[in-house]
């Protein structure tokens, strides 16, 4: 069976698929013939992505409030009951609130951890349960950040607890890989850590980062596809990518 034929049998769930990196990942997957379920609150934006699909796949929208465990579990139940077995899970949804920690509210701090860490953990739990039950040969992608590995020195450090949430994801990925191995599951897990990406996500930093080189969301989507297209025996554990400055020589 060719890789194109295999893709037609795959089902992918992408969180935060309504815009930015998540939308580009959903498009890349669908253009490669994969059935995609995009989860977000703005489902109309996900449905509109089908106008840009040029491959054999299709993108289905599912409303989900990632701040609610009940909403997440209901969405995974819907996927399990409506589509063939889940083979790809992309935990992409995330939040950034630019501020000093000394000026951050307790709600802002809690919101960041709730979405970036707690919701991702619940999605990982539900995805692993489905793949284990269905004995899927699966692949999980966690959208991390370069800030989950190192914190750069910047003129105005408005990071708040965002890097702490991403460091938590770095540890979580390592823990889940060990769990997958212990349970003898045929599931890969890849952490993707981009530097700055030119999306609305950066709007809170627009002036401070205006002159710095940035990746495009499509660059990150291509990194996801690279990890997914490796042979069955190859697991890409970490991908760190960032835009380079280009010089006229």
mmCIF file of C-alpha atoms in Angstrom:
data_model
loop_
_atom_site.group_PDB
_atom_site.id
_atom_site.type_symbol
_atom_site.label_atom_id
_atom_site.label_comp_id
_atom_site.label_asym_id
_atom_site.label_seq_id
_atom_site.Cartn_x
_atom_site.Cartn_y
_atom_site.Cartn_z
ATOM 1 C CA UNK A 1 0.000 0.000 0.000
ATOM 2 C CA UNK A 2 1.386 3.418 -0.974
ATOM 3 C CA UNK A 3 1.724 6.287 1.531
ATOM 4 C CA UNK A 4 -1.095 8.118 -0.275
ATOM 5 C CA UNK A 5 -3.396 5.104 0.160
ATOM 6 C CA UNK A 6 -2.427 4.822 3.829
ATOM 7 C CA UNK A 7 -3.252 8.498 4.392
ATOM 8 C CA UNK A 8 -6.795 7.955 3.116
ATOM 9 C CA UNK A 9 -7.318 5.592 6.048
ATOM 10 C CA UNK A 10 -6.006 8.037 8.673
ATOM 11 C CA UNK A 11 -8.080 10.240 10.963
ATOM 12 C CA UNK A 12 -6.541 13.285 12.626
ATOM 13 C CA UNK A 13 -7.854 15.484 15.422
ATOM 14 C CA UNK A 14 -6.374 19.002 15.621
ATOM 15 C CA UNK A 15 -7.106 21.347 18.515
ATOM 16 C CA UNK A 16 -7.088 25.092 17.943
ATOM 17 C CA UNK A 17 -7.666 24.545 14.219
ATOM 18 C CA UNK A 18 -9.603 27.735 13.495
ATOM 19 C CA UNK A 19 -6.603 29.963 12.729
ATOM 20 C CA UNK A 20 -2.825 30.291 12.600
ATOM 21 C CA UNK A 21 -0.678 27.191 13.012
ATOM 22 C CA UNK A 22 -3.633 24.899 13.728
ATOM 23 C CA UNK A 23 -5.401 25.917 10.517
ATOM 24 C CA UNK A 24 -2.265 25.335 8.457
ATOM 25 C CA UNK A 25 -1.738 21.911 10.025
ATOM 26 C CA UNK A 26 -5.351 20.958 9.265
ATOM 27 C CA UNK A 27 -4.882 22.054 5.634
ATOM 28 C CA UNK A 28 -1.599 20.156 5.222
ATOM 29 C CA UNK A 29 -3.179 16.992 6.607
ATOM 30 C CA UNK A 30 -6.272 17.268 4.404
ATOM 31 C CA UNK A 31 -4.165 18.027 1.333
ATOM 32 C CA UNK A 32 -2.363 14.754 2.006
ATOM 33 C CA UNK A 33 -5.652 12.831 1.948
ATOM 34 C CA UNK A 34 -6.188 12.584 5.706
ATOM 35 C CA UNK A 35 -9.624 13.030 7.305
ATOM 36 C CA UNK A 36 -9.306 15.928 9.772
ATOM 37 C CA UNK A 37 -11.505 16.946 12.677
ATOM 38 C CA UNK A 38 -10.704 20.482 13.751
ATOM 39 C CA UNK A 39 -11.639 21.415 17.312
ATOM 40 C CA UNK A 40 -12.182 25.042 18.347
ATOM 41 C CA UNK A 41 -14.895 27.425 19.455
ATOM 42 C CA UNK A 42 -15.091 29.197 16.073
ATOM 43 C CA UNK A 43 -16.287 26.268 13.986
ATOM 44 C CA UNK A 44 -17.290 28.413 11.007
ATOM 45 C CA UNK A 45 -13.616 29.281 10.441
ATOM 46 C CA UNK A 46 -12.727 25.593 10.401
ATOM 47 C CA UNK A 47 -15.472 24.749 7.909
ATOM 48 C CA UNK A 48 -14.245 27.566 5.647
ATOM 49 C CA UNK A 49 -10.831 25.899 5.443
ATOM 50 C CA UNK A 50 -12.322 23.291 3.117
ATOM 51 C CA UNK A 51 -12.334 25.946 0.373
ATOM 52 C CA UNK A 52 -8.527 25.807 0.469
ATOM 53 C CA UNK A 53 -8.194 21.999 0.471
ATOM 54 C CA UNK A 54 -6.665 20.759 -2.787
ATOM 55 C CA UNK A 55 -6.079 17.144 -1.761
ATOM 56 C CA UNK A 56 -8.394 14.200 -1.143
ATOM 57 C CA UNK A 57 -8.986 14.857 2.538
ATOM 58 C CA UNK A 58 -11.705 16.881 4.227
ATOM 59 C CA UNK A 59 -11.822 19.036 7.342
ATOM 60 C CA UNK A 60 -14.746 18.563 9.746
ATOM 61 C CA UNK A 61 -15.442 21.129 12.448
ATOM 62 C CA UNK A 62 -16.300 20.229 16.025
ATOM 63 C CA UNK A 63 -17.101 22.887 18.613
ATOM 64 C CA UNK A 64 -15.079 22.462 21.782
ATOM 65 C CA UNK A 65 -14.416 24.690 24.754
ATOM 66 C CA UNK A 66 -10.985 23.549 25.897
ATOM 67 C CA UNK A 67 -11.491 25.194 29.283
ATOM 68 C CA UNK A 68 -14.144 22.537 30.011
ATOM 69 C CA UNK A 69 -13.161 18.913 30.637
ATOM 70 C CA UNK A 70 -16.729 17.859 29.816
ATOM 71 C CA UNK A 71 -16.535 19.607 26.442
ATOM 72 C CA UNK A 72 -13.216 17.911 25.645
ATOM 73 C CA UNK A 73 -14.377 14.422 26.582
ATOM 74 C CA UNK A 74 -17.618 14.925 24.609
ATOM 75 C CA UNK A 75 -15.623 15.963 21.538
ATOM 76 C CA UNK A 76 -13.395 12.868 21.722
ATOM 77 C CA UNK A 77 -16.482 10.667 22.191
ATOM 78 C CA UNK A 78 -18.009 12.269 19.088
ATOM 79 C CA UNK A 79 -14.860 11.547 17.069
ATOM 80 C CA UNK A 80 -14.791 7.940 18.264
ATOM 81 C CA UNK A 81 -18.459 7.360 17.410
ATOM 82 C CA UNK A 82 -18.489 9.218 14.070
ATOM 83 C CA UNK A 83 -15.205 8.415 12.322
ATOM 84 C CA UNK A 84 -12.836 5.472 11.835
ATOM 85 C CA UNK A 85 -10.277 4.994 14.642
ATOM 86 C CA UNK A 86 -8.215 8.064 15.537
ATOM 87 C CA UNK A 87 -4.610 7.744 14.331
ATOM 88 C CA UNK A 88 -3.229 11.303 14.663
ATOM 89 C CA UNK A 89 -3.724 13.761 17.518
ATOM 90 C CA UNK A 90 -2.331 17.289 17.238
ATOM 91 C CA UNK A 91 -2.457 19.205 20.539
ATOM 92 C CA UNK A 92 -2.002 22.678 19.134
ATOM 93 C CA UNK A 93 -4.307 25.005 21.091
ATOM 94 C CA UNK A 94 -2.524 27.479 23.332
ATOM 95 C CA UNK A 95 -2.717 30.929 24.873
ATOM 96 C CA UNK A 96 -0.274 33.807 25.345
ATOM 97 C CA UNK A 97 -0.866 36.776 27.654
ATOM 98 C CA UNK A 98 1.984 39.279 27.538
ATOM 99 C CA UNK A 99 2.662 40.840 30.925
ATOM 100 C CA UNK A 100 5.079 41.009 33.830
ATOM 101 C CA UNK A 101 4.409 38.367 36.470
ATOM 102 C CA UNK A 102 4.377 41.183 39.041
ATOM 103 C CA UNK A 103 1.420 42.707 37.187
ATOM 104 C CA UNK A 104 -0.419 39.505 36.181
ATOM 105 C CA UNK A 105 -3.734 38.675 37.795
ATOM 106 C CA UNK A 106 -4.364 35.318 39.388
ATOM 107 C CA UNK A 107 -6.979 34.653 36.712
ATOM 108 C CA UNK A 108 -4.497 35.310 33.892
ATOM 109 C CA UNK A 109 -1.962 32.943 35.463
ATOM 110 C CA UNK A 110 -4.594 30.252 35.983
ATOM 111 C CA UNK A 111 -5.988 30.672 32.455
ATOM 112 C CA UNK A 112 -2.547 30.131 30.942
ATOM 113 C CA UNK A 113 -1.926 26.923 32.877
ATOM 114 C CA UNK A 114 -5.494 25.690 32.369
ATOM 115 C CA UNK A 115 -5.335 25.920 28.566
ATOM 116 C CA UNK A 116 -1.658 25.313 27.825
ATOM 117 C CA UNK A 117 -1.081 22.504 30.330
ATOM 118 C CA UNK A 118 -4.309 21.130 31.823
ATOM 119 C CA UNK A 119 -6.343 21.063 28.583
ATOM 120 C CA UNK A 120 -3.407 19.581 26.685
ATOM 121 C CA UNK A 121 -3.023 16.896 29.351
ATOM 122 C CA UNK A 122 -6.716 16.007 29.128
ATOM 123 C CA UNK A 123 -6.510 15.813 25.315
ATOM 124 C CA UNK A 124 -3.467 13.556 25.620
ATOM 125 C CA UNK A 125 -5.331 11.347 28.078
ATOM 126 C CA UNK A 126 -8.394 11.032 25.860
ATOM 127 C CA UNK A 127 -6.349 10.499 22.693
ATOM 128 C CA UNK A 128 -4.226 7.792 24.308
ATOM 129 C CA UNK A 129 -7.333 6.029 25.618
ATOM 130 C CA UNK A 130 -8.881 5.897 22.136
ATOM 131 C CA UNK A 131 -5.669 4.775 20.435
ATOM 132 C CA UNK A 132 -5.073 2.125 23.090
ATOM 133 C CA UNK A 133 -8.632 0.791 22.899
ATOM 134 C CA UNK A 134 -8.550 0.684 19.100
ATOM 135 C CA UNK A 135 -4.978 -0.664 19.019
ATOM 136 C CA UNK A 136 -4.088 2.142 16.641
ATOM 137 C CA UNK A 137 -0.670 2.714 15.172
ATOM 138 C CA UNK A 138 -0.868 6.348 16.181
ATOM 139 C CA UNK A 139 1.094 9.569 16.289
ATOM 140 C CA UNK A 140 0.670 12.410 18.767
ATOM 141 C CA UNK A 141 2.000 15.887 18.030
ATOM 142 C CA UNK A 142 2.327 18.414 20.860
ATOM 143 C CA UNK A 143 2.794 22.043 19.849
ATOM 144 C CA UNK A 144 5.423 23.305 22.246
ATOM 145 C CA UNK A 145 7.608 26.430 21.888
ATOM 146 C CA UNK A 146 11.256 27.364 21.867
ATOM 147 C CA UNK A 147 10.345 28.986 25.206
ATOM 148 C CA UNK A 148 9.773 25.493 26.525
ATOM 149 C CA UNK A 149 13.531 24.908 26.226
ATOM 150 C CA UNK A 150 15.243 28.259 26.823
ATOM 151 C CA UNK A 151 14.305 31.822 27.739
ATOM 152 C CA UNK A 152 16.033 34.516 25.684
ATOM 153 C CA UNK A 153 17.198 37.810 27.139
ATOM 154 C CA UNK A 154 14.902 40.490 25.734
ATOM 155 C CA UNK A 155 14.622 44.253 26.374
ATOM 156 C CA UNK A 156 11.114 43.946 27.879
ATOM 157 C CA UNK A 157 10.459 40.468 29.353
ATOM 158 C CA UNK A 158 6.661 40.278 29.107
ATOM 159 C CA UNK A 159 6.651 36.485 29.287
ATOM 160 C CA UNK A 160 4.638 36.067 32.486
ATOM 161 C CA UNK A 161 4.160 32.320 33.084
ATOM 162 C CA UNK A 162 3.908 31.362 29.401
ATOM 163 C CA UNK A 163 7.429 29.809 29.284
ATOM 164 C CA UNK A 164 6.648 27.904 32.482
ATOM 165 C CA UNK A 165 3.609 26.338 30.802
ATOM 166 C CA UNK A 166 5.734 25.312 27.824
ATOM 167 C CA UNK A 167 8.476 23.865 30.058
ATOM 168 C CA UNK A 168 5.672 21.820 31.618
ATOM 169 C CA UNK A 169 4.805 20.476 28.153
ATOM 170 C CA UNK A 170 8.447 19.501 27.580
ATOM 171 C CA UNK A 171 8.342 17.403 30.762
ATOM 172 C CA UNK A 172 4.874 16.073 29.938
ATOM 173 C CA UNK A 173 6.011 14.778 26.551
ATOM 174 C CA UNK A 174 8.885 12.892 28.143
ATOM 175 C CA UNK A 175 6.542 11.395 30.754
ATOM 176 C CA UNK A 176 3.959 10.317 28.188
ATOM 177 C CA UNK A 177 6.634 8.700 25.977
ATOM 178 C CA UNK A 178 7.687 6.582 28.947
ATOM 179 C CA UNK A 179 4.052 5.665 29.611
ATOM 180 C CA UNK A 180 3.533 4.669 25.962
ATOM 181 C CA UNK A 181 6.615 2.458 26.116
ATOM 182 C CA UNK A 182 5.543 0.878 29.419
ATOM 183 C CA UNK A 183 2.078 0.086 28.023
ATOM 184 C CA UNK A 184 3.637 -1.332 24.823
ATOM 185 C CA UNK A 185 1.621 0.947 22.517
ATOM 186 C CA UNK A 186 2.556 1.589 18.897
ATOM 187 C CA UNK A 187 2.224 5.347 19.277
ATOM 188 C CA UNK A 188 4.803 7.984 18.448
ATOM 189 C CA UNK A 189 4.967 11.338 20.225
ATOM 190 C CA UNK A 190 6.647 14.389 18.724
ATOM 191 C CA UNK A 191 7.109 17.775 20.369
ATOM 192 C CA UNK A 192 7.289 20.685 17.891
ATOM 193 C CA UNK A 193 8.916 23.840 19.266
ATOM 194 C CA UNK A 194 8.808 26.846 16.935
ATOM 195 C CA UNK A 195 10.381 30.213 17.577
ATOM 196 C CA UNK A 196 8.397 33.303 16.619
ATOM 197 C CA UNK A 197 5.686 32.611 14.056
ATOM 198 C CA UNK A 198 3.984 35.354 12.060
ATOM 199 C CA UNK A 199 0.410 34.871 13.302
ATOM 200 C CA UNK A 200 -2.167 36.858 15.294
ATOM 201 C CA UNK A 201 -0.738 35.070 18.345
ATOM 202 C CA UNK A 202 2.108 37.609 18.301
ATOM 203 C CA UNK A 203 -0.138 40.671 18.137
ATOM 204 C CA UNK A 204 0.467 41.386 21.824
ATOM 205 C CA UNK A 205 4.156 41.823 21.002
ATOM 206 C CA UNK A 206 3.695 43.516 17.615
ATOM 207 C CA UNK A 207 5.969 46.514 18.189
ATOM 208 C CA UNK A 208 8.644 44.709 20.173
ATOM 209 C CA UNK A 209 9.143 41.959 17.576
ATOM 210 C CA UNK A 210 8.320 43.828 14.367
ATOM 211 C CA UNK A 211 11.889 43.714 13.017
ATOM 212 C CA UNK A 212 12.767 40.187 14.125
ATOM 213 C CA UNK A 213 12.727 37.249 11.668
ATOM 214 C CA UNK A 214 9.654 35.063 11.922
ATOM 215 C CA UNK A 215 8.505 31.681 10.677
ATOM 216 C CA UNK A 216 5.287 31.258 8.721
ATOM 217 C CA UNK A 217 2.554 28.982 10.054
ATOM 218 C CA UNK A 218 3.044 26.807 6.970
ATOM 219 C CA UNK A 219 6.681 26.196 8.020
ATOM 220 C CA UNK A 220 5.473 24.662 11.275
ATOM 221 C CA UNK A 221 2.861 22.587 9.440
ATOM 222 C CA UNK A 222 5.609 21.200 7.199
ATOM 223 C CA UNK A 223 7.589 20.191 10.295
ATOM 224 C CA UNK A 224 4.526 18.289 11.504
ATOM 225 C CA UNK A 225 4.259 16.482 8.169
ATOM 226 C CA UNK A 226 7.967 15.583 8.280
ATOM 227 C CA UNK A 227 7.499 13.878 11.652
ATOM 228 C CA UNK A 228 4.351 12.083 10.476
ATOM 229 C CA UNK A 229 5.970 10.785 7.271
ATOM 230 C CA UNK A 230 8.921 9.009 8.894
ATOM 231 C CA UNK A 231 9.049 5.185 8.702
ATOM 232 C CA UNK A 232 7.170 3.189 11.337
ATOM 233 C CA UNK A 233 10.372 2.467 13.270
ATOM 234 C CA UNK A 234 11.525 6.142 13.371
ATOM 235 C CA UNK A 235 10.260 8.477 16.097
ATOM 236 C CA UNK A 236 11.165 12.155 15.834
ATOM 237 C CA UNK A 237 11.005 13.185 19.480
ATOM 238 C CA UNK A 238 11.800 16.902 19.227
ATOM 239 C CA UNK A 239 11.797 19.473 16.447
ATOM 240 C CA UNK A 240 13.026 22.981 17.288
ATOM 241 C CA UNK A 241 12.814 25.471 14.437
ATOM 242 C CA UNK A 242 13.129 29.207 14.146
ATOM 243 C CA UNK A 243 13.600 31.797 11.441
ATOM 244 C CA UNK A 244 17.129 32.923 10.551
ATOM 245 C CA UNK A 245 18.277 36.412 9.821
ATOM 246 C CA UNK A 246 19.362 36.713 6.206
ATOM 247 C CA UNK A 247 22.325 38.889 5.280
ATOM 248 C CA UNK A 248 23.358 40.471 1.998
ATOM 249 C CA UNK A 249 26.951 39.389 1.438
#
